[in-house]
Coordinates of C-alpha atoms in Angstrom, one line a residue:
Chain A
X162 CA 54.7 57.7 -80.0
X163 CA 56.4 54.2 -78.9
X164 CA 56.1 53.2 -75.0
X165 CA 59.5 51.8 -74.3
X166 CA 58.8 49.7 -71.5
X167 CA 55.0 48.9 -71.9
X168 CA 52.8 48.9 -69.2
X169 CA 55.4 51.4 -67.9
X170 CA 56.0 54.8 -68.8
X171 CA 59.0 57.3 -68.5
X172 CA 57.9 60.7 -67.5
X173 CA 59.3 61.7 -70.7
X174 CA 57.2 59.7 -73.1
X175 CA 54.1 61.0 -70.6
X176 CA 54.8 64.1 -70.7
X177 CA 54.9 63.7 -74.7
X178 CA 52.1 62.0 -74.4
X179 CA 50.4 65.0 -72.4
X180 CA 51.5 67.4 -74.6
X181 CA 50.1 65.7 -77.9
X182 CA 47.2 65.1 -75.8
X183 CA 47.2 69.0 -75.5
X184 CA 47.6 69.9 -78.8
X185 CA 45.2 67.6 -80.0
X186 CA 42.6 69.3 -77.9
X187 CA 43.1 72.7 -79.3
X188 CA 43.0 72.0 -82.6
X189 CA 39.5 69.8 -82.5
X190 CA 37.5 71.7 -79.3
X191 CA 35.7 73.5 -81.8
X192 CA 34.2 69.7 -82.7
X193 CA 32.5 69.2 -79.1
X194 CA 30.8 71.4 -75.7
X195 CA 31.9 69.0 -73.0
X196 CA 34.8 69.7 -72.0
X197 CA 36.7 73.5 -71.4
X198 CA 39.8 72.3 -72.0
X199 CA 43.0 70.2 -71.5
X200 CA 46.4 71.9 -70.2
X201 CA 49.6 70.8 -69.0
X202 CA 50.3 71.9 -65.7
X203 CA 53.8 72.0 -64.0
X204 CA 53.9 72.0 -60.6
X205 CA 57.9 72.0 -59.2
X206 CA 59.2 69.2 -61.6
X207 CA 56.2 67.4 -62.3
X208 CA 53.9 67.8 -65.0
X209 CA 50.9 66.4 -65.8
X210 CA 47.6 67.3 -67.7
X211 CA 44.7 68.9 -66.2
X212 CA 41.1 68.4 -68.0
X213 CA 38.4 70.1 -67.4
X214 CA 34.6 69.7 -68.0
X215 CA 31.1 71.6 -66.3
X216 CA 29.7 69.1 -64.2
X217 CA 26.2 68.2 -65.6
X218 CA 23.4 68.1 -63.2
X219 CA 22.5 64.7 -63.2
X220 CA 19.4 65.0 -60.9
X221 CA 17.3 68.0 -60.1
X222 CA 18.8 69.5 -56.5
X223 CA 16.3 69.8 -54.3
X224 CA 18.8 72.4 -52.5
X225 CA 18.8 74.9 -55.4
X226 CA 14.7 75.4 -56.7
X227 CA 16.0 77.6 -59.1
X228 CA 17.9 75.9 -61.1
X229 CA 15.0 72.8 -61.1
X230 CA 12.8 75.4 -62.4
X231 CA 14.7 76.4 -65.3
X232 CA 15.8 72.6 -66.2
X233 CA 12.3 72.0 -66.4
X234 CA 11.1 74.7 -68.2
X235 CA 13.4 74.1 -71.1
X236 CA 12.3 70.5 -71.5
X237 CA 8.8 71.6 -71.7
X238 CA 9.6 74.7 -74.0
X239 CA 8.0 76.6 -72.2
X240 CA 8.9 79.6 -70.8
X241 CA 7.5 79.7 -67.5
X242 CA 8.7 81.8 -64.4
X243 CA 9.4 80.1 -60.7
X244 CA 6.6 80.7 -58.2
X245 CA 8.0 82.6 -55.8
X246 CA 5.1 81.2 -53.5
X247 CA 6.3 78.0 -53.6
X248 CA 9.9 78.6 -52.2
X249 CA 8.2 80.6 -49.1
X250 CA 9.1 77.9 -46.6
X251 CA 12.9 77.4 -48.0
X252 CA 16.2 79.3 -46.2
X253 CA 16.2 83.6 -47.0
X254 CA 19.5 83.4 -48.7
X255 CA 18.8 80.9 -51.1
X256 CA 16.1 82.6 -52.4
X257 CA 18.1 85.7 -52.7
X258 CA 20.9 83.7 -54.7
X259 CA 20.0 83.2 -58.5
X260 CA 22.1 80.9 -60.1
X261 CA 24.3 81.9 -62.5
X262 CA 26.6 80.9 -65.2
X263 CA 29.6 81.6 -62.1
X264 CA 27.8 79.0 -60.0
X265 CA 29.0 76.3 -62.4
X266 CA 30.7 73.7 -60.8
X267 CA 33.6 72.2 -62.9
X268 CA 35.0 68.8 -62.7
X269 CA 38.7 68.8 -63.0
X270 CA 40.5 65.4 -63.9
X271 CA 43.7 65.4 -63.3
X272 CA 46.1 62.4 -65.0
X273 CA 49.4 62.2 -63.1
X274 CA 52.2 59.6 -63.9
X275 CA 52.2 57.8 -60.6
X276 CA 55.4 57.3 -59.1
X277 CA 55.0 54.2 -57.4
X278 CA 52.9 52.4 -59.9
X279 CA 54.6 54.4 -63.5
X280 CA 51.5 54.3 -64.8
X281 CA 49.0 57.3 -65.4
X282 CA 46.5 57.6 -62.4
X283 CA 43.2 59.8 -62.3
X284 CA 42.4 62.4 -60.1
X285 CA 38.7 63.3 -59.8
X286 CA 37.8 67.1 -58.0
X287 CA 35.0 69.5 -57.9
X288 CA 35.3 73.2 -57.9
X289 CA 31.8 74.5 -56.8
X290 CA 31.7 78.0 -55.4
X291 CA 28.3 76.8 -53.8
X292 CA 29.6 73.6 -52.3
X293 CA 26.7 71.3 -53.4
X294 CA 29.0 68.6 -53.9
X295 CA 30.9 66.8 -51.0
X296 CA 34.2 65.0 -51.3
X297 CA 32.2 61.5 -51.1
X298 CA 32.2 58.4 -53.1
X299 CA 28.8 59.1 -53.0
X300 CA 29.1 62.1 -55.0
X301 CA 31.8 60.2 -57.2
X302 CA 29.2 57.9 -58.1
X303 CA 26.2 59.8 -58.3
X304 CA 27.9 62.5 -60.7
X305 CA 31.2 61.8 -62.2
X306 CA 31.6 57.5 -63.3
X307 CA 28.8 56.9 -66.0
X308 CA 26.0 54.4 -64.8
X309 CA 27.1 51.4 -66.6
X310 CA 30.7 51.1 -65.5
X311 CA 29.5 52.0 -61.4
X312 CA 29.1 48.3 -61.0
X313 CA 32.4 47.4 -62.2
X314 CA 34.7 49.4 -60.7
X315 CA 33.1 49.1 -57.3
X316 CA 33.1 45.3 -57.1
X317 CA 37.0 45.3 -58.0
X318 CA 38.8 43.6 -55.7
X319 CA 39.2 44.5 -52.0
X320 CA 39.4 48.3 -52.1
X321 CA 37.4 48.6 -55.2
X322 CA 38.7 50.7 -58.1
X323 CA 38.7 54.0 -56.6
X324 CA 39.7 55.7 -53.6
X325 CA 39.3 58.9 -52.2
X326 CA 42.9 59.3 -52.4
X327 CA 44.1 57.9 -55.6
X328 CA 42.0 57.4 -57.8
X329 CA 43.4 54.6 -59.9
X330 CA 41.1 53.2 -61.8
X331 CA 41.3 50.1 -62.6
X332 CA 39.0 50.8 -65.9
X333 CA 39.8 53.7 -67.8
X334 CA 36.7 53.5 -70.1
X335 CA 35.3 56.6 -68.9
X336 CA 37.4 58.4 -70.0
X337 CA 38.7 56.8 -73.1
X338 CA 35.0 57.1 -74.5
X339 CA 35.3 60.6 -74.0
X340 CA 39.0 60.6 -75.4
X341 CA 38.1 58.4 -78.3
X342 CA 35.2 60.5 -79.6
X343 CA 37.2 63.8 -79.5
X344 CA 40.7 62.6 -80.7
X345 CA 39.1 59.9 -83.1
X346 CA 42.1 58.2 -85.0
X347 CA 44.5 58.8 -82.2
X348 CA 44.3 55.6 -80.5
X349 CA 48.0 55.1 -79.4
X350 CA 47.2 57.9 -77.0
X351 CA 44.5 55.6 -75.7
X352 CA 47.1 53.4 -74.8
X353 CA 48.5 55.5 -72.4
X354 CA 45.7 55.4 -70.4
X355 CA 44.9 51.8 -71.0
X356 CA 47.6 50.6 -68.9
X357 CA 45.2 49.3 -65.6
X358 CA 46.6 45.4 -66.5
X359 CA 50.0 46.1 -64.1
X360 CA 47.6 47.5 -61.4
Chain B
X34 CA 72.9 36.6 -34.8
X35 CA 70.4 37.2 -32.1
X36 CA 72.1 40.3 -31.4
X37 CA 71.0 42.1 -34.7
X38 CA 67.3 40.3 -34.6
X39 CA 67.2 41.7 -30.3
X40 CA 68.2 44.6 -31.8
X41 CA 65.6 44.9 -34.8
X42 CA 62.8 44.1 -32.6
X43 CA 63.9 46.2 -29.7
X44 CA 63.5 49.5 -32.2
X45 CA 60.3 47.9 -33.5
X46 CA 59.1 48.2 -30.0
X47 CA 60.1 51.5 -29.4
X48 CA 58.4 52.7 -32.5
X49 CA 55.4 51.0 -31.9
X50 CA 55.4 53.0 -28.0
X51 CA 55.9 56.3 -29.5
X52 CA 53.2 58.2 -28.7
X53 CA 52.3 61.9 -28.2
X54 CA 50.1 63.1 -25.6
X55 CA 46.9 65.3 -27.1
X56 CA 45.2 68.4 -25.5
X57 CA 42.1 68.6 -27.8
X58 CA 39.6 71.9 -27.3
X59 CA 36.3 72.3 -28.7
X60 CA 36.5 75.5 -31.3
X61 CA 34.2 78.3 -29.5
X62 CA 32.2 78.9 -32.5
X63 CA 30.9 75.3 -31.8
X64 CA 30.7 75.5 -28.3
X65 CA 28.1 76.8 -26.4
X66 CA 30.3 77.9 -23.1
X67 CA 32.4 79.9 -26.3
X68 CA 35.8 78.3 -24.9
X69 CA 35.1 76.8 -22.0
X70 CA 34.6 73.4 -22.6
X71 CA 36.4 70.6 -21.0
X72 CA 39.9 69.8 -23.0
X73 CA 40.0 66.4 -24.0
X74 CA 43.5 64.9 -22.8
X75 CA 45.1 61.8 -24.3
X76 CA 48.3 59.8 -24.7
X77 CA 48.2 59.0 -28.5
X78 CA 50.1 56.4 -30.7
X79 CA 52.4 57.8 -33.4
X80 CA 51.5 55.4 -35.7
X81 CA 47.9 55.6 -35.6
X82 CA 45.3 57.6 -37.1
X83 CA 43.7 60.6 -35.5
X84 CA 40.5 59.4 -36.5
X85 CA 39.9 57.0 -34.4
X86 CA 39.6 59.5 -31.5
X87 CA 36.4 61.0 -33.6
X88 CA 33.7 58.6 -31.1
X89 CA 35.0 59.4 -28.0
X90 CA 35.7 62.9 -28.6
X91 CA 32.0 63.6 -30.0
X92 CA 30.8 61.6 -27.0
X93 CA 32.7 63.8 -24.5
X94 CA 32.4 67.0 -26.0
X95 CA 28.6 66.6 -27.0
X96 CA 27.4 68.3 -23.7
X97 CA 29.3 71.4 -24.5
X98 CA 28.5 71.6 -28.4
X99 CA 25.9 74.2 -30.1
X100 CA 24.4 71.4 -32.1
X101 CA 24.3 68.6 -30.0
X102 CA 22.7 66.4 -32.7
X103 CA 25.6 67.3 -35.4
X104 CA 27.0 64.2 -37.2
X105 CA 30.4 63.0 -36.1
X106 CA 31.3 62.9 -39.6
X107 CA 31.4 66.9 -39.4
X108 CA 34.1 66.7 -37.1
X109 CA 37.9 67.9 -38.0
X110 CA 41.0 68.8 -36.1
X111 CA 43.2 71.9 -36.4
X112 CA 46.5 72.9 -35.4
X113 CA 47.6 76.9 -35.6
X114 CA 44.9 76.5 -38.1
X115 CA 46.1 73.8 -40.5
X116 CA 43.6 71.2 -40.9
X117 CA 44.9 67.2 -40.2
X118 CA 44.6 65.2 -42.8
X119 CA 42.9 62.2 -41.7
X120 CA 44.9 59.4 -44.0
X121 CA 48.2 60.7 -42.2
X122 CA 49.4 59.0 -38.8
X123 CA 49.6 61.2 -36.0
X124 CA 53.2 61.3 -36.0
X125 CA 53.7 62.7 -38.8
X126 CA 51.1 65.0 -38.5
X127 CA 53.4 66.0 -35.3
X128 CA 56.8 66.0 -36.9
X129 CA 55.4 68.5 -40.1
X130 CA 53.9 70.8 -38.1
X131 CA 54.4 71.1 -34.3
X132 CA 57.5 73.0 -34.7
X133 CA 59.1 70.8 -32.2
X134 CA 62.7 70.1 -32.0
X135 CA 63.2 66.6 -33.5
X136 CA 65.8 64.3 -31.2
X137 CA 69.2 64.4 -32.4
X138 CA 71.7 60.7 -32.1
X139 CA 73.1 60.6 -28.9
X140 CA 76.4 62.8 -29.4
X141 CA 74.7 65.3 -31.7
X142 CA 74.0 69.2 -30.5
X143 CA 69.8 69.6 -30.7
X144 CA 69.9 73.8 -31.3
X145 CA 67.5 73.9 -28.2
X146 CA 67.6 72.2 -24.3
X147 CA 65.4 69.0 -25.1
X148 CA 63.7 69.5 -21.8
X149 CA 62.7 73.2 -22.8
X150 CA 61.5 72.4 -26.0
X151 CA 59.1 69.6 -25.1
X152 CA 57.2 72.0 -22.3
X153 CA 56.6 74.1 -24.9
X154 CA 55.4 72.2 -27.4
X155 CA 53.8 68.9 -25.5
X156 CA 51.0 68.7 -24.5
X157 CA 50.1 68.4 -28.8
X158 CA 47.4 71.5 -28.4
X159 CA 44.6 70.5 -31.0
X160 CA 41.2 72.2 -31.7
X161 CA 38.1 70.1 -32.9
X162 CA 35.1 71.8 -34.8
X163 CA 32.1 69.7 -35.7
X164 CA 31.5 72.5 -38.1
X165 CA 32.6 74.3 -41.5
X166 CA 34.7 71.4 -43.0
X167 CA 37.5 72.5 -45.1
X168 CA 36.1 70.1 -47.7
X169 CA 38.9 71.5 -50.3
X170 CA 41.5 70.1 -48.2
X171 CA 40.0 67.4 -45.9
X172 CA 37.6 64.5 -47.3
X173 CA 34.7 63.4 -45.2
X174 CA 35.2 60.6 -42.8
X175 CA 31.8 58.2 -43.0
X176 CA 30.4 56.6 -39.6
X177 CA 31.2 53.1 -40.4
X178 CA 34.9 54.0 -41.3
X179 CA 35.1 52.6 -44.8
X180 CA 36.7 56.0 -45.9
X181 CA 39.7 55.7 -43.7
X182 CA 39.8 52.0 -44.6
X183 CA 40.0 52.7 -48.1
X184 CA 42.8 55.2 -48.1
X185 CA 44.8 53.3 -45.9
X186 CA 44.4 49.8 -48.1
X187 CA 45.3 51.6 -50.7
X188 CA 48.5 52.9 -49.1
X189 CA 49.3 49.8 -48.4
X190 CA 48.9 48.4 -51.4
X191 CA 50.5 50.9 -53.1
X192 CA 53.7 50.4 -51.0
X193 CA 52.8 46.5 -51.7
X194 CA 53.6 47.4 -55.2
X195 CA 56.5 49.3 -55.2
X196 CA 58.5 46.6 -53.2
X197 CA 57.1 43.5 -55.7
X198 CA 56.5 44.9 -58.7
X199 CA 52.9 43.9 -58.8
X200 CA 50.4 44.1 -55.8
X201 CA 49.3 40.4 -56.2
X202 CA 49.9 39.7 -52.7
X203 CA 47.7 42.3 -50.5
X204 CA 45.3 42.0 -53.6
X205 CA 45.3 38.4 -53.3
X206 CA 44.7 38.7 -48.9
X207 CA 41.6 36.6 -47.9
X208 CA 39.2 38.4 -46.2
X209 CA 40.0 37.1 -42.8
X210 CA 43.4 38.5 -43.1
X211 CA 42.3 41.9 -44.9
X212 CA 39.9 42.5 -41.7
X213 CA 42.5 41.3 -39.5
X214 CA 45.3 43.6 -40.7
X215 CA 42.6 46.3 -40.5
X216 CA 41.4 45.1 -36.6
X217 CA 44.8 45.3 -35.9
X218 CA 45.1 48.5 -37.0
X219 CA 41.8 50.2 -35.3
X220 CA 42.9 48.3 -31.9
X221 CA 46.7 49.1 -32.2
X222 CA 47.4 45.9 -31.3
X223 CA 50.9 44.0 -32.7
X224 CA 49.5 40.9 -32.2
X225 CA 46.8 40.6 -34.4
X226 CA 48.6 43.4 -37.2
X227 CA 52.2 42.1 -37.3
X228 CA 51.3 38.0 -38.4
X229 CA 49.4 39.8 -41.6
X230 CA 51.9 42.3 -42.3
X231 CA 54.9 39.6 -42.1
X232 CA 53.1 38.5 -45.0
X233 CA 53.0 41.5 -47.5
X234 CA 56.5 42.3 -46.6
X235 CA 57.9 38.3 -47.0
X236 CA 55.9 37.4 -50.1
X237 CA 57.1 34.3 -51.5
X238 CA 59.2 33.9 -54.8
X239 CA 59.8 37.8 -54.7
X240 CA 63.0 39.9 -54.8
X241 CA 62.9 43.5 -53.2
X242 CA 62.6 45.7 -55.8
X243 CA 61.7 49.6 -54.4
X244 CA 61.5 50.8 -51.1
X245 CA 58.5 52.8 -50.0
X246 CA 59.6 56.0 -49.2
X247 CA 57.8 59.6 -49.3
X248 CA 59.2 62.8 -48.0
X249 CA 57.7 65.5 -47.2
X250 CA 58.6 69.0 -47.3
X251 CA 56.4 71.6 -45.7
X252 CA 55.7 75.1 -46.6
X253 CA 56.1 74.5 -50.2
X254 CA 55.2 77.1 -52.7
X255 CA 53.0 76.0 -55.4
X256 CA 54.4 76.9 -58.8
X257 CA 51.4 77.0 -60.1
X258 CA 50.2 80.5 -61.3
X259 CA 47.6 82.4 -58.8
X260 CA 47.6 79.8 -56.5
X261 CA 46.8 81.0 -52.6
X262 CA 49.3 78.9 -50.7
X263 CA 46.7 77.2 -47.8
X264 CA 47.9 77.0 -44.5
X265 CA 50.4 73.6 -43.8
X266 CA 51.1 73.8 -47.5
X267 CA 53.3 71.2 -48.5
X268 CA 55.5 68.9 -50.9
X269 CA 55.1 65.1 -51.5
X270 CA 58.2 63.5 -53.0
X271 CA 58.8 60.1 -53.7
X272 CA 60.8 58.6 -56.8
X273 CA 61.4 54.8 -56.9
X274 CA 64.6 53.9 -55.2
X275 CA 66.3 50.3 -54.7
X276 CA 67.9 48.9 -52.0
X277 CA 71.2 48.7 -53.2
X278 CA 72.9 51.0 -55.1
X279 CA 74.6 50.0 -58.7
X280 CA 77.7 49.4 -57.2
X281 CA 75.8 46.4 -54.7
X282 CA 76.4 48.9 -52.0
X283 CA 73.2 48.9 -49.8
X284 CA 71.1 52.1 -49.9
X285 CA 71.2 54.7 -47.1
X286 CA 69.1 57.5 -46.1
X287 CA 72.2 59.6 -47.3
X288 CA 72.5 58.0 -50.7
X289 CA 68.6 58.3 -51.2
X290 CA 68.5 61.7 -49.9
X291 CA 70.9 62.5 -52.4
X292 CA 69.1 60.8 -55.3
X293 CA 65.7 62.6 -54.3
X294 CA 66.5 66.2 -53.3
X295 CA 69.7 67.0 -54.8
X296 CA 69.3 69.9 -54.2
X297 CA 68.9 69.8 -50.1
X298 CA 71.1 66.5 -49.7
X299 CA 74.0 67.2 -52.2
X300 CA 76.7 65.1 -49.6
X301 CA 75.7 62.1 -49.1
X302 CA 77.0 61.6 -45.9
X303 CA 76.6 64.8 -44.4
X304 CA 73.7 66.9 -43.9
X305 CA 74.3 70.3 -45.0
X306 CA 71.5 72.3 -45.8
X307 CA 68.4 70.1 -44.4
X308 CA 67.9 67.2 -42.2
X309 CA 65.6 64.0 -42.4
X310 CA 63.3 63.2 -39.5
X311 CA 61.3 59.6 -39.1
X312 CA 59.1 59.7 -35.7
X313 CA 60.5 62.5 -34.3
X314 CA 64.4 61.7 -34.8
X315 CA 66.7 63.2 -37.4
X316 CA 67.9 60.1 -39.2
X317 CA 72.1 59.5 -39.8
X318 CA 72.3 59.7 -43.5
X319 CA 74.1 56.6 -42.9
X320 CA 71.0 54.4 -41.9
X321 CA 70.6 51.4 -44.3
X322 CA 67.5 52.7 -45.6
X323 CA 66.1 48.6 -46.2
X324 CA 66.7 47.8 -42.7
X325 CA 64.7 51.1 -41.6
X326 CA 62.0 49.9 -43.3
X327 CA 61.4 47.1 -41.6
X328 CA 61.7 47.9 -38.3
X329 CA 60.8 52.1 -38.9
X330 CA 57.8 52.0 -41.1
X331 CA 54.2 53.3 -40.8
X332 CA 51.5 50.7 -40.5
X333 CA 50.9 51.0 -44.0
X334 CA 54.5 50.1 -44.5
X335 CA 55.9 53.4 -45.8
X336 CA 58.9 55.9 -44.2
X337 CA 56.9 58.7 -44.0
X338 CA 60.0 61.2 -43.6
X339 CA 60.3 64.8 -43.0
X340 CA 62.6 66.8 -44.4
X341 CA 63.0 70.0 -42.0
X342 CA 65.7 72.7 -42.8
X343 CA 69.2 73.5 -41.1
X344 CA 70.1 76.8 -39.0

């Protein structure tokens, strides 16, 4: 797929691009478990492609006892019940609440075709039915930008590479790596996301 | 000719003196007296950003709340039920979703008496809840106000961009001025905003090359499958548009309109199915849209425009 006006893109060529991107996914998911999947969504005129992934539990929440307790007991294979002694002192109705596969919370990225910049722009969201994870950059950082690009993108500039708005980053990496392991030879399409230079 | 520059500065005045006056309540499930807390009055910029108001209305209301000791960060404003989004100025907040009648050019038939229409719907009647933050549709304010910094740098860089073609100069602002433009912002003072902003919008060695507009239509159905439309739903549009036309004809609202929404501007000189309001006022389709922007924009140098239907 040629870009016609590199580092711009027509919404034509990105919505190709989204559809390839699309396609691509359904014929290799069978290959990896991280992400659900990748879909073209149209919303009035615009499309653009929504992917979506489980949102791995980087650290043990404190808030949630049972779901520490199970982590834990896998990674000592082990099969070992939770105390219920020692969750006396936390709140009634978490206790009550056993976490299940519905309790998932699912990261959604979202890569739009700006229309100010006319470059592809990344939307970060959590769905959680529990709430555990606040619309922060804390929780941005903590959860969702992998440890060795954090640096980076927060000491871009004067607004750093990500907003709570837009997220624009300014390095695509972390997602490319992603990308480039699933979709292997295809790395024209990386090039539709490569295009922070203009930005 | 002085005349045009009295006149350019004369409407930058009277946009920077809009204001709305606020009636803020305390929601009663946060309030100990259930609804009988003091109302918070205030006389409110249009430009500025609701969340400014967040210290002194935690400071007033605290006596009155439940939780005393609850963050201000918890604290959100309603209308009718439709959460404010914190990165939009309060007037245009007020011209998606107060349901007032904008004000019509002097000759033009309003569909209500002006006088009756603003005792209905000014005071601005807002609630506040330091609790249950609708964190799908609001993001969390911090107490040092880097998140409202953030998105409203990033607005302005992003309009940065669309005029230059590259966002080299607000990228490129020394810190003095960055905190500067910023002061003037959180003080709503012209005096130490406008000498930084004359800067982004007169960068040197750079023609005009997009005008940063967004409209905004409200009550938008999603067309996305299963979606629950949230209350104050709406529509962002914004498509690149020059200041001239092909033809070297300068760009109007009525051209732009046209370009946009098709659909709900297909004259473009006369509004036929929908009307275009900027801080409170329908706008002529005949406005040259460049000329509006400098003397009509937000502080983060967009036309945040309204488009509100006919009959």
């Amino acid at each position: 797929m040629q870009i016609s006006s590199f580092p711009s893109i027509s919404s034509t060529e990105f919505e190709e691009a989204c559809y390839q991107l699309e396609n691509k996914f359904a014929n290799k998911k069978h290959l990896q478990n991280d992400w659900l999947s990748v879909n073209v969504v149209q919303n009035h005129d615009t499309k653009y492609l929504r992917i979506t992934r489980v949102l791995a539990n980087k650290k043990s929440q404190k808030s949630d006892p049972w779901e520490k307790c199970e982590s834990e007991s896998l990674e000592e294979e082990e099969e070992e019940e939770p105390d219920p002694e020692e969750f006396e002192e936390d709140d009634a109705e978490a206790l009550r609440h056993r976490p299940s596969d519905t309790d998932e919370a699912v990261l959604e990225y979202d890569i739009i075709l700006s229309p100010s910049y006319q470059v592809p722009v990344l939307y970060f969201s959590i769905k959680d039915p529990l709430f555990r994870y606040p619309l922060t950059t804390e929780t941005l950082y903590e959860y969702i930008i992998p440890e060795h690009f954090r640096r980076q993108i927060s000491d871009v500039g004067v607004i750093g590479g990500i907003t709570l708005t837009v997220s624009s980053l300014s390095i695509l990496e972390a997602v490319l790596e992603v990308l480039d392991a699933l979709l292997k030879k295809c790395s024209k399409y990386s090039l539709c996301f490569r295009l922070e230079e203009c930005v | 000719m002085s005349t045009a520059r009295d006149l350019a500065h004369t409407l930058q005045k009277r946009v920077w003196d809009g204001s709305i006056p606020l009636e803020i309540r305390l929601a009663s499930a946060d309030c100990r007296s259930f609804d009988d807390s003091d109302p918070y009055l205030i006389q409110f910029p249009r430009l500025s950003y609701l969340a400014f108001l967040i210290p002194r209305l935690h400071a007033f209301l605290s006596r009155f709340l439940i939780d005393p000791d609850v963050s201000p960060t918890e604290c959100w404003l309603e209308y009718q039920g439709v959460p404010l989004k914190w990165h939009y100025p309060l007037g245009l907040l007020y011209d998606l979703y107060s349901g007032s009648e904008p004000a019509y050019p002097s000759g033009g038939t309003g569909r209500r008496d002006e006088a009756a229409d603003e005792q209905d719907s000014l005071p601005w009647k807002l609630t506040v809840h330091f609790t249950e933050m609708p964190m799908d549709q609001l993001f969390k304010l911090d107490v040092d106000g880097k998140v409202l910094h953030d998105a409203f740098i990033n607005s302005v860089k992003e309009a940065d961009f669309l005029r230059n073609g590259t966002a080299k100069t607000v990228m490129s602002l020394s810190k003095e001025d960055s905190t500067q433009l910023w002061e003037g912002v959180k003080q709503f003072r012209p005096s130490i905003y406008n000498p930084i902003n004359q800067k982004l919008l007169n960068p040197q060695g750079s023609n005009l090359r997009h005008l940063p507009i967004k409209l905004y239509l409200p009550h938008a159905s999603s067309s996305i499958k299963d979606s629950t439309p949230t209350p104050g739903s709406l529509r962002v549009v914004q498509t690149p548009i020059t200041p001239a036309l092909s033809s070297r004809q300068p760009q109007t609202v009525g051209t732009a309109l046209n370009q946009i929404l098709p659909t709900l501007f297909p004259s473009r000189r006369s509004p036929l199915l929908a009307q275009a309001v900027l801080h409170g006022a329908i706008l002529p389709l005949s406005t040259p849209i460049e000329d509006l922007t400098r003397v009509g924009a937000y502080l983060d140098g967009w036309l945040h425009i309204v488009i509100v239907m006919m009959g």
